[in-house]
Amino acid sequence: MTKPVEFWFEFASTYSYPAAMQIEAACAAHGVPLVWRPFLLGPVFGAQGMTDSPFNLYPVKGAYMWRDLDRICEAAGLPLQKPSTFPRGSMLAARICAANADAGWIGDFVRAVFSANFAEDLDIGQAEVIGPVLEALGQDAASIIENAGTAETKQALRDLTEDAIARGIFGAPSFTVGDELFWGHDRMAIALAEATRDD
Amino acid sequence: MTKPVEFWFEFASTYSYPAAMQIEAACAAHGVPLVWRPFLLGPVFGAQGMTDSPFNLYPVKGAYMWRDLDRICEAAGLPLQKPSTFPRGSMLAARICAANADAGWIGDFVRAVFSANFAEDLDIGQAEVIGPVLEALGQDAASIIENAGTAETKQALRDLTEDAIARGIFGAPSFTVGDELFWGHDRMAIALAEATRDD
């Protein structure tokens, strides 16, 4: 029986970019339900004792990551422009996703925000960037951004991040299928295989 | 024009196990020359400020890695028994490879040592384990093990590890094709594609 894929992503995360651009179409192609699971990597890294992205803490690994991401994006036909600030503030966009995870426009919003960060080098932490993204999707930007600042929405994102940690998630993107955890853009295919596997 | 793949591996490294078991057959299937490049991860991690395997330093990531390795080995038909000591001392086996990288038996030796560590839970740091491995390959174990302790062999392995660091290698397994670096068992296929790519 087909199980849903829960897609755990962070708007500042480099490998989340190609995964976020591909996941909805990949799930549709396999007939697999998709659940968007935004969370924040900061507290996840903090729980591991890290105060910054491992790609900044370990610059040799960071240099490789950018080259590897280049190759992945080229193979996928995705534009890539290295963000002038890394990691970018992702709180606002993540809260909007947490509050609107079931909205019909959420996939388009996720992809537009990732494109803004990784293809257009825009500061996605700013309402001045996120507002026009929402408007381009025909949404009421002012009200959605206001709702992102409510205590309820803040708590919803905190709950998602706590849930990520409780599930053993330590990086992004991650995929969960039932209790099985898959980490990394390069594990998307086997996560989908797990979701469609006959028990 | 086909380029060689240089395979950088460490006998204590978990993801090096499936890669080492598969690389020679994969290269042969693609008509790609294979260069064995043993090195030690200890000095590579040390150069990044780490005093242990990242899988021990970040236990949540470590727990995931063992589950991920389980899945990889199951898919590849490789037995896996979690080593009772991790990481295992790999100096002796690495020195033997450094001194005999062009020997006809080196592929069989590499696979036998990885199997000893990851399928049979044997202490590959001991001559009592490595000796019988060499003997089973019809080699003169005593003389090969003695040669592993010479200043020349020790220096050869140090040179390989320094070369790895100079190339930006930060983990194992890694693959280099010319100046292109690929990290991880899951990058073996694109390393082979790079080796056979028409310029």
XYZ file of C-alpha atoms in Angstrom:
398
model
C 0.000 0.000 0.000
C 1.314 3.439 -0.891
C 2.415 5.539 2.092
C 2.879 9.308 2.178
C 6.321 10.881 1.944
C 6.926 13.598 4.518
C 9.392 16.101 3.086
C 11.432 17.926 5.756
C 13.034 21.044 4.354
C 14.703 24.287 5.392
C 14.697 27.304 3.071
C 18.334 28.125 3.872
C 19.553 24.595 3.103
C 21.435 24.156 -0.126
C 20.540 20.547 -0.881
C 16.928 21.292 0.050
C 16.794 23.494 -3.057
C 16.900 20.794 -5.768
C 14.830 18.456 -3.585
C 12.121 21.081 -3.074
C 12.006 21.836 -6.783
C 11.566 18.157 -7.670
C 9.600 16.514 -4.840
C 6.032 17.380 -5.813
C 6.405 16.207 -9.394
C 8.280 13.087 -8.266
C 5.565 12.165 -5.772
C 2.859 12.787 -8.382
C 4.690 10.573 -10.887
C 4.721 7.743 -8.330
C 1.196 8.323 -7.036
C 2.596 9.086 -3.580
C 0.937 11.639 -1.253
C 3.293 14.445 -0.240
C 3.329 16.134 3.174
C 5.300 19.392 3.399
C 7.259 19.592 6.653
C 9.056 22.932 7.048
C 11.433 23.198 10.003
C 14.431 25.211 11.168
C 17.919 23.744 11.050
C 19.313 26.194 13.628
C 17.839 24.397 16.665
C 18.610 21.016 15.082
C 22.278 21.916 14.652
C 22.224 23.496 18.121
C 21.026 20.205 19.609
C 24.167 18.627 18.077
C 26.397 21.323 19.568
C 26.893 23.254 16.306
C 26.495 27.007 16.200
C 26.547 27.442 12.414
C 26.008 25.463 9.233
C 28.458 22.551 9.061
C 29.386 23.931 5.616
C 30.673 27.050 7.351
C 32.183 25.183 10.320
C 34.033 22.820 7.931
C 34.990 25.037 4.984
C 36.706 22.273 2.994
C 33.422 20.386 3.045
C 31.614 23.629 2.245
C 33.737 24.230 -0.856
C 32.953 20.738 -2.080
C 29.234 21.185 -1.376
C 28.975 24.224 -3.674
C 30.673 22.323 -6.492
C 28.494 19.287 -5.902
C 25.358 21.454 -5.848
C 26.487 23.035 -9.130
C 26.623 19.617 -10.742
C 23.250 18.543 -9.309
C 21.538 21.727 -10.476
C 23.112 21.508 -13.902
C 21.934 17.914 -14.297
C 18.438 18.911 -13.142
C 18.266 21.999 -15.356
C 17.955 24.280 -12.318
C 19.619 27.707 -12.267
C 22.006 28.249 -9.352
C 23.504 31.475 -8.093
C 25.453 31.138 -4.865
C 23.638 33.252 -2.248
C 25.735 36.246 -1.203
C 24.729 35.435 2.399
C 24.738 31.867 3.661
C 22.775 30.646 5.442
C 19.906 33.070 4.830
C 17.254 33.831 7.427
C 14.414 31.426 6.760
C 12.118 32.046 9.724
C 9.431 34.063 7.917
C 9.054 31.698 4.971
C 9.118 28.661 7.259
C 6.384 30.126 9.478
C 4.227 30.845 6.431
C 4.610 27.209 5.380
C 3.872 25.938 8.875
C 0.631 27.933 8.931
C -0.411 27.037 5.370
C 0.975 23.536 4.821
C -2.287 22.297 3.285
C -2.980 25.336 1.079
C -3.259 24.667 -2.629
C -0.543 27.246 -3.358
C 2.038 25.879 -0.922
C 4.106 23.934 -3.476
C 4.365 26.974 -5.726
C 5.284 29.121 -2.727
C 8.022 26.742 -1.598
C 9.538 26.616 -5.080
C 9.335 30.396 -5.533
C 11.106 31.034 -2.209
C 13.858 28.527 -2.972
C 14.312 30.130 -6.400
C 14.517 33.567 -4.795
C 17.276 32.367 -2.463
C 19.315 30.105 -4.748
C 18.635 31.367 -8.275
C 18.007 35.097 -7.735
C 20.148 35.746 -4.633
C 17.320 37.594 -2.850
C 17.109 37.981 0.921
C 14.212 35.653 1.677
C 14.315 36.709 5.329
C 12.654 40.010 4.366
C 8.911 40.625 4.022
C 9.813 42.862 1.040
C 10.902 39.708 -0.815
C 8.257 37.284 0.492
C 5.348 39.698 -0.065
C 5.746 39.892 -3.866
C 6.200 36.103 -3.996
C 2.783 35.670 -2.345
C 1.213 38.332 -4.550
C 2.514 36.651 -7.688
C 0.620 33.560 -6.514
C -2.562 35.615 -6.179
C -2.512 35.527 -2.386
C -3.227 38.215 0.217
C 0.376 38.880 1.190
C -0.308 41.321 4.029
C -2.653 39.010 5.850
C -0.485 35.903 5.367
C 2.618 37.728 6.609
C 0.710 39.106 9.587
C -0.524 35.619 10.430
C 3.078 34.360 10.311
C 3.827 36.493 13.352
C 1.093 35.123 15.609
C 1.921 33.068 18.679
C 0.024 30.129 17.205
C 2.097 30.100 14.004
C 5.368 30.514 15.892
C 4.413 27.543 18.051
C 3.452 25.485 14.994
C 6.968 25.902 13.555
C 8.571 25.165 16.931
C 6.489 21.981 17.127
C 7.626 20.911 13.654
C 11.263 21.474 14.567
C 10.862 19.546 17.834
C 9.159 16.756 15.894
C 12.106 16.690 13.472
C 14.568 16.311 16.343
C 12.392 13.622 17.969
C 12.472 11.642 14.718
C 16.268 11.680 14.585
C 16.476 14.271 11.827
C 19.872 16.024 11.850
C 19.992 17.786 8.489
C 17.971 18.833 5.467
C 16.434 17.793 3.257
C 15.115 14.682 4.953
C 12.303 12.355 3.971
C 10.302 10.179 6.341
C 8.112 7.281 5.276
C 6.512 5.855 8.403
C 9.441 5.332 10.776
C 12.055 5.203 8.033
C 14.296 8.262 7.729
C 16.180 9.229 4.574
C 18.610 12.140 4.556
C 19.766 14.106 1.557
C 18.565 15.057 -1.901
C 20.285 11.923 -3.179
C 17.934 9.745 -1.080
C 14.729 11.039 -2.698
C 14.455 8.074 -5.066
C 14.763 5.435 -2.351
C 12.322 7.323 -0.132
C 9.812 7.121 -2.993
C 10.618 3.438 -3.460
C 9.949 2.873 0.244
C 6.618 4.696 -0.053
C 5.457 2.435 -2.891
C 6.998 -0.819 -1.638
C 4.652 -3.787 -1.229
C 4.828 -5.003 2.355
C 38.395 10.046 -23.911
C 38.086 7.768 -20.898
C 39.902 9.010 -17.800
C 40.946 6.948 -14.796
C 38.939 7.005 -11.578
C 41.057 7.389 -8.463
C 39.295 5.701 -5.563
C 40.177 7.188 -2.169
C 39.250 4.849 0.644
C 39.835 4.191 4.333
C 39.430 0.696 5.782
C 37.668 2.023 8.898
C 35.121 4.041 6.897
C 31.614 2.644 6.780
C 30.532 3.985 3.383
C 33.910 2.950 1.941
C 32.804 -0.666 2.488
C 30.088 -0.905 -0.218
C 32.115 1.359 -2.511
C 35.238 -0.810 -2.173
C 33.238 -3.967 -2.835
C 31.727 -2.513 -6.024
C 34.304 -0.157 -7.558
C 36.506 -2.609 -9.469
C 33.568 -4.337 -11.186
C 31.906 -0.979 -11.900
C 35.062 0.429 -13.497
C 35.524 -2.743 -15.549
C 31.913 -2.552 -16.758
C 32.525 1.012 -17.978
C 36.012 0.376 -19.376
C 37.446 2.853 -16.881
C 40.935 2.397 -15.385
C 40.905 2.226 -11.571
C 43.600 3.658 -9.309
C 43.490 2.503 -5.675
C 44.223 5.401 -3.294
C 44.362 4.265 0.336
C 44.638 7.025 2.910
C 43.979 7.657 6.596
C 40.965 9.677 7.703
C 42.441 10.517 11.111
C 44.776 13.269 9.825
C 42.063 14.470 7.407
C 39.545 14.876 10.229
C 42.307 16.369 12.391
C 42.944 19.023 9.724
C 39.251 19.980 10.116
C 39.550 20.161 13.910
C 37.827 16.827 14.585
C 39.329 14.322 17.007
C 37.069 11.364 16.180
C 34.769 10.108 13.442
C 31.939 12.597 12.832
C 29.611 9.618 13.338
C 30.857 9.401 16.922
C 31.019 13.170 17.432
C 27.425 13.541 16.162
C 25.666 10.418 17.469
C 22.268 11.269 15.946
C 23.946 11.323 12.543
C 25.821 8.168 13.487
C 22.597 6.305 14.308
C 21.181 7.292 10.921
C 24.357 6.228 9.132
C 24.163 2.659 10.442
C 20.527 2.361 9.292
C 21.398 3.899 5.921
C 24.363 1.534 5.534
C 22.060 -1.395 6.364
C 19.766 -0.414 3.512
C 22.667 0.101 1.067
C 24.237 -3.245 1.906
C 20.894 -5.040 1.700
C 20.245 -3.536 -1.733
C 23.763 -4.521 -2.856
C 23.555 -8.045 -1.442
C 26.459 -7.354 0.933
C 26.518 -8.819 4.435
C 26.859 -6.253 7.216
C 27.695 -6.797 10.856
C 28.248 -3.605 12.832
C 31.881 -3.666 13.999
C 32.103 -4.005 17.776
C 34.804 -1.292 17.663
C 34.346 1.793 15.492
C 36.409 3.134 13.948
C 38.867 0.233 13.703
C 42.604 0.707 13.401
C 43.333 0.713 9.677
C 47.033 1.673 9.589
C 48.479 -1.764 8.803
C 46.068 -2.562 5.960
C 46.420 0.949 4.531
C 50.218 0.697 4.562
C 50.053 -2.651 2.783
C 47.885 -1.065 0.087
C 50.153 1.957 -0.199
C 53.141 -0.327 -0.793
C 51.324 -2.692 -3.182
C 48.810 -0.485 -4.991
C 49.721 -1.966 -8.385
C 49.859 -5.607 -7.313
C 47.499 -7.949 -9.106
C 46.010 -9.117 -5.796
C 45.277 -5.654 -4.396
C 41.561 -5.587 -5.273
C 41.000 -8.959 -3.637
C 42.990 -7.798 -0.605
C 40.956 -4.602 -0.242
C 37.667 -6.496 -0.439
C 38.834 -9.192 1.984
C 39.903 -6.594 4.569
C 36.630 -4.662 4.276
C 34.723 -7.938 4.643
C 36.771 -8.806 7.727
C 35.889 -5.456 9.314
C 32.262 -5.017 8.273
C 30.957 -8.537 7.662
C 33.017 -10.638 10.097
C 33.690 -8.088 12.874
C 37.406 -8.901 12.978
C 40.068 -6.517 14.275
C 41.760 -5.550 11.017
C 44.355 -3.554 12.952
C 46.038 -6.823 13.990
C 48.643 -8.728 11.954
C 46.922 -11.907 13.221
C 43.914 -10.936 11.089
C 45.725 -9.447 8.091
C 48.250 -12.304 7.815
C 45.651 -14.992 7.055
C 43.961 -12.645 4.572
C 47.223 -12.380 2.632
C 47.854 -16.107 2.882
C 44.398 -16.873 1.530
C 45.400 -14.811 -1.521
C 48.542 -16.915 -1.950
C 50.856 -14.146 -0.814
C 53.905 -14.156 1.449
C 52.216 -12.613 4.500
C 55.319 -12.313 6.681
C 57.337 -10.404 4.115
C 54.424 -8.103 3.115
C 53.662 -7.273 6.750
C 57.353 -6.642 7.445
C 57.550 -4.335 4.435
C 54.519 -2.425 5.764
C 56.656 -1.299 8.703
C 59.497 0.231 6.680
C 60.148 3.957 6.670
C 59.540 4.027 2.930
C 56.069 2.479 3.227
C 55.105 4.691 6.161
C 56.098 7.713 4.110
C 54.126 6.472 1.090
C 50.934 6.384 3.147
C 51.673 9.796 4.677
C 52.161 11.164 1.142
C 48.819 9.728 0.017
C 47.034 11.284 3.000
C 48.706 14.643 2.344
C 47.720 14.372 -1.308
C 44.117 13.711 -0.257
C 44.063 16.835 1.906
C 45.678 18.883 -0.883
C 42.897 17.795 -3.258
C 40.177 18.985 -0.872
C 39.191 15.502 0.260
C 37.442 15.628 3.644
C 35.846 12.183 3.934
C 35.724 8.697 2.493
C 35.056 7.212 0.120
C 35.990 9.861 -2.422
C 36.529 9.614 -6.151
C 38.665 11.924 -8.246
C 38.556 12.190 -12.024
C 41.141 14.735 -13.067
C 40.397 17.776 -10.896
C 36.799 16.774 -10.184
C 36.094 15.475 -6.679
C 33.131 13.287 -5.769
C 32.419 12.334 -2.170
C 30.421 9.383 -0.957
C 29.394 5.920 -2.074
C 26.309 7.510 -3.641
C 28.524 9.502 -6.029
C 30.203 6.469 -7.620
C 27.884 6.475 -10.640
C 28.474 10.142 -11.504
C 32.212 9.731 -11.003
C 32.106 6.951 -13.590
C 29.988 9.132 -15.873
C 32.580 11.900 -15.563
C 35.355 9.431 -16.427
C 33.615 8.377 -19.643
C 32.210 11.782 -20.627
C 33.096 13.060 -24.102
C 34.813 16.434 -23.782
